[in-house]
CSV table of C-alpha atoms in Angstrom, one decimal:
chain,number,residue,atom,x,y,z
A,144,MET,CA,5.1,28.4,2.8
A,145,SER,CA,7.8,27.2,5.2
A,146,GLN,CA,8.2,23.5,5.6
A,147,VAL,CA,8.3,23.9,9.4
A,148,THR,CA,5.8,25.8,11.5
A,149,GLU,CA,6.2,26.5,15.2
A,150,HIS,CA,3.0,26.4,17.1
A,151,GLY,CA,4.5,27.2,20.5
A,152,GLY,CA,4.6,25.2,23.7
A,153,GLY,CA,6.9,22.5,22.2
A,154,VAL,CA,4.7,21.7,19.2
A,155,TRP,CA,5.7,22.1,15.5
A,156,SER,CA,4.3,20.9,12.2
A,157,LEU,CA,6.2,19.6,9.2
A,158,ARG,CA,4.9,19.6,5.7
A,159,VAL,CA,5.4,16.1,4.2
A,160,PRO,CA,4.4,15.8,0.5
A,161,ILE,CA,1.8,13.3,-0.8
A,162,PRO,CA,2.9,12.2,-4.3
A,163,ASP,CA,0.4,12.9,-7.1
A,164,ASN,CA,-2.4,14.1,-4.7
A,165,PRO,CA,-4.3,17.4,-4.9
A,166,LEU,CA,-4.1,17.7,-1.1
A,167,GLY,CA,-0.4,18.3,-1.6
A,168,HIS,CA,1.0,17.3,1.8
A,169,THR,CA,0.3,15.9,5.3
A,170,LEU,CA,1.1,18.0,8.3
A,171,VAL,CA,3.1,15.8,10.6
A,172,HIS,CA,3.1,17.3,14.1
A,173,VAL,CA,6.1,17.0,16.5
A,174,VAL,CA,5.5,17.2,20.2
A,175,ASP,CA,8.4,17.6,22.6
A,176,THR,CA,8.2,15.3,25.7
A,177,ASP,CA,10.5,14.6,28.6
A,178,ARG,CA,11.6,11.3,26.9
A,179,GLY,CA,12.2,12.8,23.5
A,180,PRO,CA,10.1,14.0,20.5
A,181,VAL,CA,6.9,12.2,19.5
A,182,LEU,CA,5.4,12.4,16.0
A,183,ILE,CA,1.7,12.6,15.4
A,184,ASP,CA,1.4,10.9,12.0
A,185,THR,CA,4.3,10.4,9.6
A,186,GLY,CA,3.4,10.9,6.0
A,187,TRP,CA,3.3,8.8,2.8
A,188,ASP,CA,5.8,6.0,2.3
A,189,ASP,CA,7.8,7.6,-0.6
A,190,PRO,CA,11.5,8.6,-0.9
A,191,ALA,CA,10.7,12.3,-1.4
A,192,SER,CA,8.3,12.3,1.6
A,193,TRP,CA,11.0,10.6,3.8
A,194,SER,CA,13.5,13.2,2.7
A,195,GLU,CA,11.2,16.0,3.7
A,196,LEU,CA,10.3,14.4,7.0
A,197,ALA,CA,13.9,13.9,7.9
A,198,GLY,CA,14.8,17.4,6.7
A,199,GLY,CA,12.1,19.0,8.7
A,200,LEU,CA,13.2,17.2,11.8
A,201,ASP,CA,16.8,18.2,11.1
A,202,ALA,CA,15.7,21.9,10.9
A,203,LEU,CA,14.4,21.4,14.5
A,204,GLY,CA,17.7,19.9,15.6
A,205,ILE,CA,16.2,16.4,15.8
A,206,ARG,CA,17.5,13.3,14.2
A,207,VAL,CA,15.1,10.6,13.1
A,208,ARG,CA,16.9,8.2,15.6
A,209,ASP,CA,15.9,10.6,18.4
A,210,VAL,CA,12.1,10.0,17.9
A,211,HIS,CA,10.7,8.4,21.0
A,212,GLY,CA,7.2,7.5,19.7
A,213,VAL,CA,4.7,7.8,16.9
A,214,VAL,CA,1.0,8.4,17.5
A,215,ILE,CA,-1.2,7.7,14.4
A,216,THR,CA,-4.6,9.4,14.0
A,217,HIS,CA,-5.7,6.8,11.5
A,218,HIS,CA,-4.4,4.0,9.2
A,219,HIS,CA,-4.5,5.8,5.8
A,220,PRO,CA,-1.1,5.8,3.9
A,221,ASP,CA,-0.6,9.6,4.0
A,222,HIS,CA,-0.7,9.3,7.8
A,223,HIS,CA,0.8,5.9,8.7
A,224,GLY,CA,3.0,5.2,5.6
A,225,LEU,CA,6.4,6.2,7.1
A,226,SER,CA,5.7,4.9,10.6
A,227,GLY,CA,7.6,1.6,10.0
A,228,ARG,CA,10.7,3.4,8.7
A,229,VAL,CA,10.7,5.8,11.6
A,230,ARG,CA,10.6,2.8,14.0
A,231,GLU,CA,13.4,1.0,12.1
A,232,GLU,CA,15.6,4.1,12.4
A,233,SER,CA,14.8,5.0,16.0
A,234,GLY,CA,13.2,2.1,17.8
A,235,ALA,CA,10.2,4.3,18.5
A,236,TRP,CA,6.9,2.8,19.5
A,237,ILE,CA,3.8,3.2,17.3
A,238,ALA,CA,0.3,3.7,18.7
A,239,MET,CA,-3.0,3.4,17.0
A,240,HIS,CA,-6.7,2.7,17.9
A,241,ALA,CA,-7.5,-1.0,17.9
A,242,ALA,CA,-10.1,-0.7,15.1
A,243,ASP,CA,-7.6,0.7,12.6
A,244,THR,CA,-4.9,-1.7,13.8
A,245,ALA,CA,-7.3,-4.4,12.8
A,246,VAL,CA,-7.5,-2.9,9.3
A,247,VAL,CA,-3.7,-2.9,9.1
A,248,ARG,CA,-3.4,-6.5,10.3
A,249,ARG,CA,-6.1,-7.7,7.8
A,250,THR,CA,-4.5,-5.8,4.9
A,251,ARG,CA,-1.1,-7.3,5.7
A,252,ALA,CA,-2.5,-10.8,5.9
A,253,SER,CA,-4.6,-10.7,2.7
A,254,GLU,CA,-3.4,-11.8,-0.7
A,255,PRO,CA,-3.2,-8.5,-2.6
A,256,GLY,CA,-5.5,-9.6,-5.5
A,257,ALA,CA,-8.3,-10.4,-3.0
A,258,TRP,CA,-8.8,-6.7,-2.6
A,259,LEU,CA,-9.3,-6.2,-6.3
A,260,ASP,CA,-11.7,-9.1,-6.4
A,261,TYR,CA,-13.7,-7.7,-3.6
A,262,LEU,CA,-13.8,-4.2,-5.1
A,263,ALA,CA,-15.0,-5.5,-8.5
A,264,ARG,CA,-17.8,-7.5,-6.8
A,265,LYS,CA,-18.8,-4.6,-4.6
A,266,LEU,CA,-18.9,-2.1,-7.5
A,267,ALA,CA,-21.0,-4.4,-9.6
A,268,ALA,CA,-23.4,-4.9,-6.8
A,269,VAL,CA,-24.1,-1.1,-6.5
A,270,GLY,CA,-24.6,-0.7,-10.3
A,271,ALA,CA,-21.1,0.1,-11.7
A,272,PRO,CA,-21.1,-0.5,-15.5
A,273,GLU,CA,-19.0,-3.3,-17.0
A,274,GLU,CA,-16.5,-0.8,-18.4
A,275,HIS,CA,-15.6,0.4,-14.9
A,276,THR,CA,-15.1,-3.0,-13.3
A,277,ALA,CA,-13.2,-4.5,-16.3
A,278,PRO,CA,-9.9,-2.7,-15.4
A,279,LEU,CA,-10.0,-4.2,-11.9
A,280,ARG,CA,-10.4,-7.7,-13.3
A,281,ALA,CA,-7.6,-7.1,-15.8
A,282,ALA,CA,-5.2,-5.8,-13.1
A,283,ARG,CA,-6.0,-8.9,-11.1
A,284,ALA,CA,-5.4,-11.2,-14.0
A,285,ALA,CA,-2.1,-9.5,-14.7
A,286,ASP,CA,-1.1,-9.5,-11.0
A,287,ARG,CA,-0.7,-5.7,-11.0
A,288,THR,CA,-1.3,-5.5,-7.2
A,289,ARG,CA,2.1,-4.9,-5.7
A,290,THR,CA,2.0,-1.1,-5.9
A,291,LEU,CA,-1.3,-0.8,-3.9
A,292,PRO,CA,-0.6,1.5,-0.9
A,293,GLY,CA,-0.8,0.2,2.6
A,294,LEU,CA,-0.1,-3.5,1.8
A,295,ARG,CA,2.9,-3.6,4.2
A,296,SER,CA,2.1,-0.9,6.7
A,297,ALA,CA,3.7,-1.2,10.0
A,298,LEU,CA,1.8,-3.1,12.7
A,299,PRO,CA,1.5,-0.8,15.8
A,300,ASP,CA,2.8,-2.0,19.1
A,301,ARG,CA,0.7,0.2,21.4
A,302,GLU,CA,-3.1,0.7,21.5
A,303,ILE,CA,-4.7,4.1,21.8
A,304,VAL,CA,-7.5,3.7,24.3
A,305,PRO,CA,-10.3,6.3,24.0
A,306,GLY,CA,-10.6,8.6,26.9
A,307,GLU,CA,-7.2,7.8,28.3
A,308,LEU,CA,-4.1,9.9,28.5
A,309,LEU,CA,-1.3,8.7,26.3
A,310,ASP,CA,2.0,7.8,27.9
A,311,LEU,CA,3.9,11.0,27.0
A,312,ALA,CA,6.2,12.1,29.8
A,313,GLY,CA,5.5,15.7,30.8
A,314,ARG,CA,2.5,16.2,28.5
A,315,ARG,CA,-1.3,15.7,28.8
A,316,LEU,CA,-2.5,14.2,25.5
A,317,ARG,CA,-5.9,12.5,25.7
A,318,ALA,CA,-7.3,10.3,23.0
A,319,VAL,CA,-10.8,11.1,21.6
A,320,TRP,CA,-12.3,8.3,19.4
A,321,THR,CA,-13.8,9.9,16.3
A,322,PRO,CA,-14.9,7.2,13.9
A,323,GLY,CA,-16.3,8.1,10.5
A,324,HIS,CA,-13.4,8.8,8.2
A,325,THR,CA,-12.0,5.4,9.4
A,326,PRO,CA,-13.4,3.1,12.1
A,327,GLY,CA,-10.5,3.8,14.4
A,328,HIS,CA,-9.8,7.5,13.7
A,329,VAL,CA,-8.7,9.4,16.8
A,330,CYS,CA,-8.3,13.1,17.6
A,331,LEU,CA,-5.8,14.0,20.3
A,332,HIS,CA,-6.6,16.6,22.9
A,333,LEU,CA,-3.6,18.4,24.3
A,334,GLU,CA,-5.0,19.4,27.7
A,335,GLU,CA,-2.6,22.2,28.4
A,336,GLU,CA,-3.0,26.0,28.4
A,337,HIS,CA,-2.6,27.5,25.0
A,338,PRO,CA,0.9,29.1,24.6
A,339,ALA,CA,-0.7,32.3,23.3
A,340,ARG,CA,-3.4,32.1,26.0
A,341,LEU,CA,-6.2,31.9,23.4
A,342,PRO,CA,-9.6,31.3,25.0
A,343,GLY,CA,-10.6,27.7,25.2
A,344,TYR,CA,-9.4,24.4,26.6
A,345,GLY,CA,-6.1,23.3,25.1
A,346,ARG,CA,-5.4,22.3,21.5
A,347,LEU,CA,-6.7,19.4,19.3
A,348,PHE,CA,-4.7,17.4,16.8
A,349,SER,CA,-7.6,16.6,14.6
A,350,GLY,CA,-6.1,14.3,11.9
A,351,ASP,CA,-8.6,14.3,9.0
A,352,HIS,CA,-11.7,14.5,11.2
A,353,LEU,CA,-11.9,18.3,11.4
A,354,LEU,CA,-10.3,20.4,8.6
A,355,PRO,CA,-10.7,24.1,8.1
A,356,GLY,CA,-11.9,24.1,4.5
A,357,ILE,CA,-12.5,20.5,3.4
A,358,SER,CA,-15.2,18.0,4.3
A,359,PRO,CA,-13.3,14.7,4.8
A,360,HIS,CA,-14.3,11.7,2.7
A,361,ILE,CA,-16.9,9.5,4.6
A,362,GLY,CA,-17.3,6.2,2.8
A,363,LEU,CA,-18.0,2.7,3.9
A,364,TYR,CA,-15.7,0.8,6.2
A,365,GLU,CA,-14.3,-1.9,4.0
A,366,ASP,CA,-14.0,-5.4,5.4
A,367,PRO,CA,-14.7,-8.2,2.9
A,368,ASP,CA,-15.2,-10.7,5.8
A,369,ASP,CA,-17.7,-8.7,7.8
A,370,ALA,CA,-21.3,-8.4,6.7
A,371,THR,CA,-22.2,-6.0,9.5
A,372,VAL,CA,-24.2,-3.0,8.1
A,373,THR,CA,-22.3,-0.1,9.5
A,374,ASP,CA,-23.2,3.6,9.5
A,375,PRO,CA,-20.0,5.6,8.9
A,376,LEU,CA,-21.7,8.9,8.3
A,377,GLY,CA,-23.8,8.5,11.5
A,378,ASP,CA,-20.5,7.7,13.3
A,379,TYR,CA,-18.9,10.8,11.8
A,380,LEU,CA,-21.8,13.2,12.7
A,381,ASP,CA,-21.8,11.9,16.3
A,382,SER,CA,-18.1,12.3,16.5
A,383,LEU,CA,-18.3,15.9,15.3
A,384,GLU,CA,-20.7,16.8,18.0
A,385,ARG,CA,-18.4,15.2,20.6
A,386,ILE,CA,-15.5,17.3,19.3
A,387,GLY,CA,-17.6,20.5,19.2
A,388,ARG,CA,-18.3,20.1,23.0
A,389,LEU,CA,-14.6,20.1,23.9
A,390,GLY,CA,-14.3,23.8,23.6
A,391,VAL,CA,-10.7,23.7,22.3
A,392,ALA,CA,-8.7,26.9,21.8
A,393,GLU,CA,-7.1,25.8,18.5
A,394,VAL,CA,-7.2,22.9,16.0
A,395,LEU,CA,-4.1,21.5,14.5
A,396,PRO,CA,-5.3,19.4,11.6
A,397,ALA,CA,-3.3,17.0,9.3
A,398,HIS,CA,-4.0,19.0,6.2
A,399,GLN,CA,-4.4,22.7,5.3
A,400,TYR,CA,-3.6,24.9,8.3
A,401,ALA,CA,-4.3,25.5,12.0
A,402,PHE,CA,-7.5,27.3,13.0
A,403,THR,CA,-9.7,28.4,15.9
A,404,ASP,CA,-13.5,28.2,16.4
A,405,ALA,CA,-13.7,24.4,16.3
A,406,ALA,CA,-17.4,24.6,17.3
A,407,GLY,CA,-18.2,26.9,14.4
A,408,ARG,CA,-16.5,24.5,12.0
A,409,VAL,CA,-18.4,21.6,13.5
A,410,ARG,CA,-21.7,23.5,12.9
A,411,GLU,CA,-20.7,24.1,9.3
A,412,LEU,CA,-20.0,20.4,8.6
A,413,LEU,CA,-23.2,19.2,10.3
A,414,ALA,CA,-25.2,21.6,8.2
A,415,HIS,CA,-23.3,20.6,5.1
A,416,HIS,CA,-24.1,16.9,5.5
A,417,GLU,CA,-27.8,17.6,6.4
A,418,GLU,CA,-28.1,19.7,3.2
A,419,ARG,CA,-26.5,16.9,1.2
A,420,LEU,CA,-28.8,14.3,2.7
A,421,THR,CA,-31.8,16.4,1.9
A,422,GLY,CA,-30.5,16.8,-1.7
A,423,LEU,CA,-30.1,13.1,-2.1
A,424,LEU,CA,-33.7,12.5,-0.9
A,425,ALA,CA,-34.8,14.7,-3.8
A,426,LEU,CA,-32.8,12.6,-6.2
A,427,LEU,CA,-34.2,9.4,-4.7
A,428,ALA,CA,-37.8,10.5,-5.7
A,429,THR,CA,-36.9,8.1,-8.6
A,430,PRO,CA,-35.3,4.7,-7.6
A,431,LEU,CA,-31.5,4.8,-8.1
A,432,THR,CA,-28.6,2.5,-7.5
A,433,PRO,CA,-25.7,4.0,-5.5
A,434,TRP,CA,-23.7,4.3,-8.7
A,435,GLN,CA,-26.5,6.2,-10.4
A,436,LEU,CA,-26.8,8.4,-7.3
A,437,ALA,CA,-23.1,9.2,-7.4
A,438,GLU,CA,-23.4,10.2,-11.0
A,439,ARG,CA,-26.0,12.7,-10.1
A,440,MET,CA,-24.5,14.1,-6.9
A,441,GLU,CA,-22.6,17.4,-6.8
A,442,TRP,CA,-18.8,17.0,-6.7
A,443,ASN,CA,-15.9,19.4,-7.3
A,444,ARG,CA,-16.1,18.6,-11.0
A,445,PRO,CA,-18.5,17.0,-13.5
A,446,TRP,CA,-18.8,13.2,-13.2
A,447,ASP,CA,-17.3,12.7,-16.7
A,448,GLN,CA,-14.2,14.6,-15.5
A,449,ILE,CA,-13.7,12.6,-12.2
A,450,PRO,CA,-10.7,10.2,-12.5
A,451,TYR,CA,-11.3,6.5,-12.4
A,452,GLY,CA,-10.0,5.9,-8.9
A,453,SER,CA,-11.9,8.9,-7.5
A,454,ARG,CA,-15.2,7.4,-8.8
A,455,ASN,CA,-14.7,4.5,-6.5
A,456,ILE,CA,-14.4,6.9,-3.6
A,457,ALA,CA,-17.4,8.9,-4.8
A,458,VAL,CA,-19.7,5.9,-5.0
A,459,SER,CA,-18.5,4.8,-1.5
A,460,GLU,CA,-19.5,8.2,-0.2
A,461,ALA,CA,-22.9,7.9,-1.9
A,462,GLU,CA,-23.4,4.5,-0.2
A,463,ALA,CA,-22.6,6.0,3.2
A,464,HIS,CA,-25.1,8.7,2.7
A,465,VAL,CA,-27.8,6.2,1.5
A,466,ARG,CA,-27.1,4.0,4.6
A,467,ARG,CA,-27.7,7.0,6.8
A,468,LEU,CA,-31.0,7.8,5.1
A,469,VAL,CA,-32.1,4.2,5.4
A,470,LYS,CA,-31.2,4.2,9.1
A,471,GLN,CA,-33.2,7.4,9.6
A,472,GLY,CA,-36.2,5.8,7.9
A,473,ARG,CA,-36.0,8.4,5.1
A,474,ALA,CA,-35.2,5.9,2.3
A,475,GLU,CA,-35.4,2.2,1.7
A,476,ALA,CA,-34.1,-0.5,-0.7
A,477,MET,CA,-36.5,-1.6,-3.3
A,478,ALA,CA,-37.3,-5.3,-3.1
A,479,GLY,CA,-36.3,-7.4,-6.1
A,480,THR,CA,-33.9,-4.9,-7.6
A,481,ASP,CA,-30.5,-6.2,-8.8
A,482,PRO,CA,-28.3,-4.2,-8.5
A,483,VAL,CA,-30.1,-2.8,-5.5
A,484,ALA,CA,-31.9,0.5,-6.0
A,485,TYR,CA,-33.1,2.9,-3.3
A,486,VAL,CA,-36.0,5.2,-3.1
A,487,ALA,CA,-37.1,8.0,-0.7
A,488,VAL,CA,-40.0,7.2,1.6
């Protein structure tokens, strides 16, 4: 597959690798504007990724120093990682939704070991066994925190305001707030006729919100200082329905490949999550902690083959689904259980 794909109408995508990740790469989109090229996402902060990003731009006749702005769909390091370096090279502005900017600011201000402390406490509270939390405490004691991704991500200097057009000269790019994958995830609706005149209303840069063959991870919004009981899965399902109503001609996601029939893909994902919620209710006929629930859920491989770090992601997804069931009145926490167990009602 070519590193550079032309989508027509002054839009291209560049394949920027993600080191040691089965997703393989992030699709960084380049949008031509009257003030110069603007990037939608930038890729992981890694020398090989930087080389591929710069090489892809060079293939389009663009130098990094020509980049006018960077629009970030969400704060994850495979999307926002290289934003700071792009700004250093070009003076480009960086725009992000305020909710994800708050995550970046909090991460930069926190002592790195505090995240490991929080994660160890949180995992213990949902039923993780001692052998799972022990490596986190050992890493904390040995100060092995400096390689955690996102610790020094660039602070954005512009805010993406939902519903408003971004300041892109000669283009109509409107922000659509789509929380769920992160609290400040945005999709970006290019409100222009499709260059191939496909039926529908413009094109959608969907980040990780809407992907053609993957259901994005929906876990808990992590904020050690906030005790608010959020509902990320509910946020995601509401956001999906909002995107489905746009009637876009084509979706340009940040992973995999461009596709049409956004409404059909939305219906598939809504059905997938309802099926999963129904399956979890069956499991919760017996009281289970979120960790025990994650052990019993269906993943892309058996639980004993899931890597250590991925288990943390899996249990966060289990928690997000349990929260949704509780909010719907279909499950409840059992009083007096520690770690807390949930049961269907």
